[in-house]
Coordinates of C-alpha atoms and ligand atoms in Angstrom, one line a residue:
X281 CA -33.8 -22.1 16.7
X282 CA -34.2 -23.2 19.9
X283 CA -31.3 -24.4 21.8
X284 CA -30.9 -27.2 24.7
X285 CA -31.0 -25.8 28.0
X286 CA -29.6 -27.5 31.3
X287 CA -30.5 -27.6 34.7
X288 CA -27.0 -28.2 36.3
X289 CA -29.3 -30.0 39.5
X290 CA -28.2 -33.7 40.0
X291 CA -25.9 -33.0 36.6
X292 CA -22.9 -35.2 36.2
X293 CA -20.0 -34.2 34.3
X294 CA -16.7 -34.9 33.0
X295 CA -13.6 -32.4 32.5
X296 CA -10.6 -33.0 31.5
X297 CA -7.9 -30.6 33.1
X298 CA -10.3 -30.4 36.4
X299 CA -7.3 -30.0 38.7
X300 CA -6.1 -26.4 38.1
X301 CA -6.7 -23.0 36.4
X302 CA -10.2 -22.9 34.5
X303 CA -10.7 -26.7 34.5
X304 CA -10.6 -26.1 38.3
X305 CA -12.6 -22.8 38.7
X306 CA -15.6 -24.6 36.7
X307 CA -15.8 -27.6 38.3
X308 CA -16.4 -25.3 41.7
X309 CA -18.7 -23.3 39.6
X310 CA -20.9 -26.3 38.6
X311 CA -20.7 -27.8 42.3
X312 CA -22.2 -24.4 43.2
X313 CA -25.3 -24.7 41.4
X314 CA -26.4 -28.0 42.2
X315 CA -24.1 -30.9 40.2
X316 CA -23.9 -34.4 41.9
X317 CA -20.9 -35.8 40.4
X318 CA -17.8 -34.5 38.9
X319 CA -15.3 -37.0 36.8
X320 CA -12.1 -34.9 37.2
X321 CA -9.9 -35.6 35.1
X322 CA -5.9 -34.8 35.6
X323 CA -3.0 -36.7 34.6
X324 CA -1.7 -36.4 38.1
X325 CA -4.8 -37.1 40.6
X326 CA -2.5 -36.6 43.9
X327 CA -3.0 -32.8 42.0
X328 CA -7.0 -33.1 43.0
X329 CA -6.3 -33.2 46.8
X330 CA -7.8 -29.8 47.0
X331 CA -10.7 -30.4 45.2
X332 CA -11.2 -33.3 47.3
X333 CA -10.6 -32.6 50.4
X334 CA -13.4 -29.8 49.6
X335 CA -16.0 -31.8 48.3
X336 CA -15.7 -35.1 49.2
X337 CA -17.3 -38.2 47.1
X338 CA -18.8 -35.1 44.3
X339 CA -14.9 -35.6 43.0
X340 CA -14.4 -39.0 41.5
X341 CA -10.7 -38.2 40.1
X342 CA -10.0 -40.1 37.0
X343 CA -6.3 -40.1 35.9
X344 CA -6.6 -39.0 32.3
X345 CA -4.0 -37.9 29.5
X346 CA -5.8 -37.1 26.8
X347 CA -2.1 -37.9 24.3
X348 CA -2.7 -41.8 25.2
X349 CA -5.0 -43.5 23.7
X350 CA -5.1 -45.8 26.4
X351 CA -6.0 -43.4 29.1
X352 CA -8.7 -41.8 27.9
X353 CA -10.3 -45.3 27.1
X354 CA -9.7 -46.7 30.4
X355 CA -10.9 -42.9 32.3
X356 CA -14.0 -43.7 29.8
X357 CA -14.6 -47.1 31.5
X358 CA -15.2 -45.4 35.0
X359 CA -17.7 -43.0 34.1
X360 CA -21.0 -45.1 34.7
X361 CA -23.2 -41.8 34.0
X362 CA -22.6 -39.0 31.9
X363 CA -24.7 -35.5 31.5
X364 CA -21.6 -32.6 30.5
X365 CA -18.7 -33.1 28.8
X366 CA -16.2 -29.9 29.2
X367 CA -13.1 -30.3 27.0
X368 CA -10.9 -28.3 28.9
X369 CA -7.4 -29.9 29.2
X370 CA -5.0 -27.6 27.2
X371 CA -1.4 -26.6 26.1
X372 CA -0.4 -23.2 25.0
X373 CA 2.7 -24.2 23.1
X374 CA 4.4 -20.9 21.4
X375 CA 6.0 -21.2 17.4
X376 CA 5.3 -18.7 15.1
X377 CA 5.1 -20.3 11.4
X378 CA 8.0 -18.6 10.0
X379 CA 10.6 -20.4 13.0
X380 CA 12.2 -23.4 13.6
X381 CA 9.6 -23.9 16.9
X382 CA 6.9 -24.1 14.2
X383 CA 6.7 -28.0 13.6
X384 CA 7.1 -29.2 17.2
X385 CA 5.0 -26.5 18.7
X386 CA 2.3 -27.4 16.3
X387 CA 2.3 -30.9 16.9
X388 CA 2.1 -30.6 20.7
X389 CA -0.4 -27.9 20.5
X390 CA -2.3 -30.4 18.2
X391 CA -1.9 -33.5 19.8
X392 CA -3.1 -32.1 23.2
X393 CA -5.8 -29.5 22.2
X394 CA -7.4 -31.6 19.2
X395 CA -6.5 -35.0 18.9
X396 CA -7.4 -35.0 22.7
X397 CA -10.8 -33.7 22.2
X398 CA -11.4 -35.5 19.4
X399 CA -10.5 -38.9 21.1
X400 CA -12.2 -38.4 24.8
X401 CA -15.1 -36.9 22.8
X402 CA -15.5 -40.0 20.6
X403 CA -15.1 -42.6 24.1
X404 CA -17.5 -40.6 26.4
X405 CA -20.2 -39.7 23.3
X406 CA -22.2 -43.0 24.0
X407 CA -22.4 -42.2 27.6
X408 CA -23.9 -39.0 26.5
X409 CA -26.5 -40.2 24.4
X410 CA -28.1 -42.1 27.1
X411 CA -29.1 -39.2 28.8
X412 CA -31.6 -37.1 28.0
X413 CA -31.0 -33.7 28.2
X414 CA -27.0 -33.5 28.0
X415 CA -23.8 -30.5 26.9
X416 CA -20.4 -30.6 25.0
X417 CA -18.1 -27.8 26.0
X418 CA -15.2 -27.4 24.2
X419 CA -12.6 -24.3 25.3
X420 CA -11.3 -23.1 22.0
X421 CA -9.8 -19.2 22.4
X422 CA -10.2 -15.7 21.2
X423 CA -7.0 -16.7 19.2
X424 CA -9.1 -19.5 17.5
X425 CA -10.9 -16.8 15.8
X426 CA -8.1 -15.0 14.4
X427 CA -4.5 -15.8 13.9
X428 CA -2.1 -14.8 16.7
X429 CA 1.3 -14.5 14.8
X430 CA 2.8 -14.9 18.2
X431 CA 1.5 -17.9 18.7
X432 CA 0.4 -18.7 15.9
X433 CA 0.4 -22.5 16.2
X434 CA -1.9 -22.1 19.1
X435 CA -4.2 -20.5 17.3
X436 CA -4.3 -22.9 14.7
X437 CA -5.0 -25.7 17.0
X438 CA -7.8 -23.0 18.5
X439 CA -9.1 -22.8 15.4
X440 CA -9.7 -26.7 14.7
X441 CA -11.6 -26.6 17.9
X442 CA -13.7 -23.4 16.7
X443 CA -14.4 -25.7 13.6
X444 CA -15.0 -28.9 15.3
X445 CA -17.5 -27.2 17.5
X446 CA -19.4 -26.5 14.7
X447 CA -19.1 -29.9 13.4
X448 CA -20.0 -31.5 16.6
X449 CA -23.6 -29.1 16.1
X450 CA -24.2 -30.0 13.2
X451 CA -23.9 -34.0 14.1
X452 CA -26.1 -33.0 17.1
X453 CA -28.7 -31.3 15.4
X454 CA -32.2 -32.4 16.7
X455 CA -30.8 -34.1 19.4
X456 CA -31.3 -32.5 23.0
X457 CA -27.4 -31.8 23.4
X458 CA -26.0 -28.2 23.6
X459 CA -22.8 -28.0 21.8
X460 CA -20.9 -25.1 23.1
X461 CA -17.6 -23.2 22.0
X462 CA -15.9 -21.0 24.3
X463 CA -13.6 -18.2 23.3
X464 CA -11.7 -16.5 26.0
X465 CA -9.3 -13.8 26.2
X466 CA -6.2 -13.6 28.1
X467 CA -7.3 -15.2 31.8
X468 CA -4.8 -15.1 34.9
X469 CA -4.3 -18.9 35.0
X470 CA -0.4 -20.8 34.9
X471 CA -1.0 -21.2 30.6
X472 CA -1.0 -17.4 30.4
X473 CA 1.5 -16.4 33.3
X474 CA 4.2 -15.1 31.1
X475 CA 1.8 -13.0 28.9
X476 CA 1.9 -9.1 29.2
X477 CA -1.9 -8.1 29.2
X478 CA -4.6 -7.1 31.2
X479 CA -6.4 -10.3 32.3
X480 CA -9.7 -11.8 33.3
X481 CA -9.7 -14.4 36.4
X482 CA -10.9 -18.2 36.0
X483 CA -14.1 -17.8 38.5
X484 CA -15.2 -15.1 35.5
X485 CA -14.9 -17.2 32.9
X486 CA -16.6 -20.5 35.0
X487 CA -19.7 -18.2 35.7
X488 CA -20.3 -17.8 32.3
X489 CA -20.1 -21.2 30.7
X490 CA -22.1 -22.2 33.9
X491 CA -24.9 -19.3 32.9
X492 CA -24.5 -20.4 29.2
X493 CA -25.4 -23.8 29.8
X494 CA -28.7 -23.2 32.3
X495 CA -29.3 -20.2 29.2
X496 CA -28.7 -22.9 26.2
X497 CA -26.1 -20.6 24.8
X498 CA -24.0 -22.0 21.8
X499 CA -20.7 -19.2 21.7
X500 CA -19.6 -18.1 24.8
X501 CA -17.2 -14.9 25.2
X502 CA -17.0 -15.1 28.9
X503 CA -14.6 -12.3 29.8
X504 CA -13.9 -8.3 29.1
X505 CA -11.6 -9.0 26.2
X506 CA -13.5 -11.4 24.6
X507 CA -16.9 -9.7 25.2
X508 CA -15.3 -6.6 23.0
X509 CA -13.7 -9.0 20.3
X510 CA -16.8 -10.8 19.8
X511 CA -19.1 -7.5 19.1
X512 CA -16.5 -6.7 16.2
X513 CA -16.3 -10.4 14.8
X514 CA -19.8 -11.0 14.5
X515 CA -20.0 -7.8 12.0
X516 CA -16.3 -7.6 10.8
X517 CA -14.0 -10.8 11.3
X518 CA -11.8 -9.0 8.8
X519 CA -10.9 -6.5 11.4
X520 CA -10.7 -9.3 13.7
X521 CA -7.7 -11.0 11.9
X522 CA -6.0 -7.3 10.9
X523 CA -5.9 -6.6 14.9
X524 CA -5.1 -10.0 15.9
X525 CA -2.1 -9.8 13.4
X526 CA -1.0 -6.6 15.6
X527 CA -0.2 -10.0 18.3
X528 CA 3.1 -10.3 16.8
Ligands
NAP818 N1 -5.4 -18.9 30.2 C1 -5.8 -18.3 29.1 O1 -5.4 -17.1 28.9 C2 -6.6 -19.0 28.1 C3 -7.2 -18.3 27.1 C4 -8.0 -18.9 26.1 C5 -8.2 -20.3 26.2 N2 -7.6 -21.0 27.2 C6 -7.9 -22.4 27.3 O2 -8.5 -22.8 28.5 C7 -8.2 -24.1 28.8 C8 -7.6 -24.2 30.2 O3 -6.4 -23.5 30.3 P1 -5.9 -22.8 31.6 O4 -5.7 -21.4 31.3 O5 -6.7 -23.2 32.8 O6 -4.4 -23.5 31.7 P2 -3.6 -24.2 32.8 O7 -3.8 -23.5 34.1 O8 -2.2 -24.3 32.2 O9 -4.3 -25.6 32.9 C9 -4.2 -26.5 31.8 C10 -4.8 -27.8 32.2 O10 -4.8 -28.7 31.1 C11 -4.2 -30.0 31.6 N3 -3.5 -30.7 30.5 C12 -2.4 -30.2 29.8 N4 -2.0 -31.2 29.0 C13 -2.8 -32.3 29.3 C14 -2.8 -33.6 28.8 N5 -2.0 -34.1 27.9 N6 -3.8 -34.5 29.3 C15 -4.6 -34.1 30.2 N7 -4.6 -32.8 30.7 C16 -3.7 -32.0 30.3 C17 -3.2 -29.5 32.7 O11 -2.9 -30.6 33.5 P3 -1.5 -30.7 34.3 O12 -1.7 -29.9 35.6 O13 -1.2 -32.1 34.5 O14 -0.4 -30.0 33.5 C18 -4.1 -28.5 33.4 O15 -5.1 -29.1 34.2 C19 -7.2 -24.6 27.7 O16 -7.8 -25.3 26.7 C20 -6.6 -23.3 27.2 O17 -6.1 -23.4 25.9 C21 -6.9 -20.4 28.2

């Protein structure tokens, strides 16, 4: 089937989490190939100084915490324009399932990584539909395609977003909109500082959601871990969840 493809030229978009770590690395990725207008969203703008001392009037920082309801509504008042959605903003909140962390890391895990994408998806998808040609991006993880005992509450959340990807397609079908999931590994960013493992850098991971979007690619894997995992879970997501349950 043929998929939507998008010239990031003249391309506005809207992230959530703009103002650090992959959020950030992407909006700089997108301004590099051509994008005229960047909502960023942060829940602290003063944090998109940087950003805006760089690129002038392309930034148009939106203060946005996607747990308030009200927020997101009022950040969805601003945008006048809307070609890319990129559902970035995330928490990596750690509880295994068999702990007492399990309940309270699941619900913050939840409450940021899907009820926030649910809800900024639902204000901004009228926006969307005006346009013509138009992208969803959602950041799920590697760990949303197998359980992470270690974090396993992440991964749950991960998982939702693998699954509300699809959803989203489905919904979209026959419509010029690219809906895509990203998976990536471990990536050098403040979410992953206290983890152990060899890791991929944010520009990386930017490049290829940036590439995926001008290619009208659905399931992005954009960095060495996640390149490997996905060869295996295409053929053998069994093996998938036996290694990921090595993550203990
Ligand atoms: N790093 C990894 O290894 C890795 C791997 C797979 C997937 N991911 C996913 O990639 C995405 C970006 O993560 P990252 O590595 O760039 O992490 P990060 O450096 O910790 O950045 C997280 C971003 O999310 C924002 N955020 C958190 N809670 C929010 C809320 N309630 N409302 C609005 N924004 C909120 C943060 O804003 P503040 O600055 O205000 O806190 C920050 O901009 C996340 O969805 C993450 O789950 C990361």
């Amino acid at each position: 089937m043929e998929t939507t493809k998008i010239n990031i030229e003249g391309k506005t978009v809207f992230i959530s989490g703009a103002n650090r770590g992959i959020g950030k690395a992407i909006v700089e990725e997108l301004i590099s190939k051509g994008a005229r207008k960047i909502y960023a969203g942060a829940r602290n703008t003063e944090s998109l100084k940087t950003l805006q001392a760089k690129y002038g009037t392309i930034i148009v920082p939106i203060q946005l915490d996607v747990t308030d309801i009200a927020s997101i509504q009022a950040a969805a008042a601003q945008v006048e324009d809307l070609d890319i959605l990129v559902n970035n903003a995330g928490v990596f909140s750690i509880g295994k399932i068999f702990s007492k962390e399990a309940n309270a890391s699941l619900e913050e895990n939840l409450n940021v990584n899907v009820w926030g994408l649910i809800n900024l998806s639902n204000a901004l998808i009228e926006k969307l539909r005006k346009n013509s040609t138009t992208a969803i991006v959602n950041i799920s993880s590697l760990a949303g395609l197998g359980n992470m005992p270690m974090c396993a509450t992440y991964s749950v959340s991960k998982a939702a977003v693998h699954s509300i990807t699809q959803g989203m397609r489905g919904e979209l079908a026959n419509t010029n909109t690219l809906t895509m999931g990203v998976y990536p590994g471990p990536i050098d960013t403040d979410m992953a500082a206290d983890l152990q493992m060899d890791k991929d850098i944010p520009e990386n991971v930017a490049k290829d959601i940036v590439n995926g979007l001008i290619e009208g690619i659905e399931d992005v894997y954009p960095d060495a871990m996640s390149k490997e995992a996905s060869s295996v879970y295409i053929t053998n997501p069994k093996a998938i969840e036996q290694n990921f349950g090595t993550f203990a």
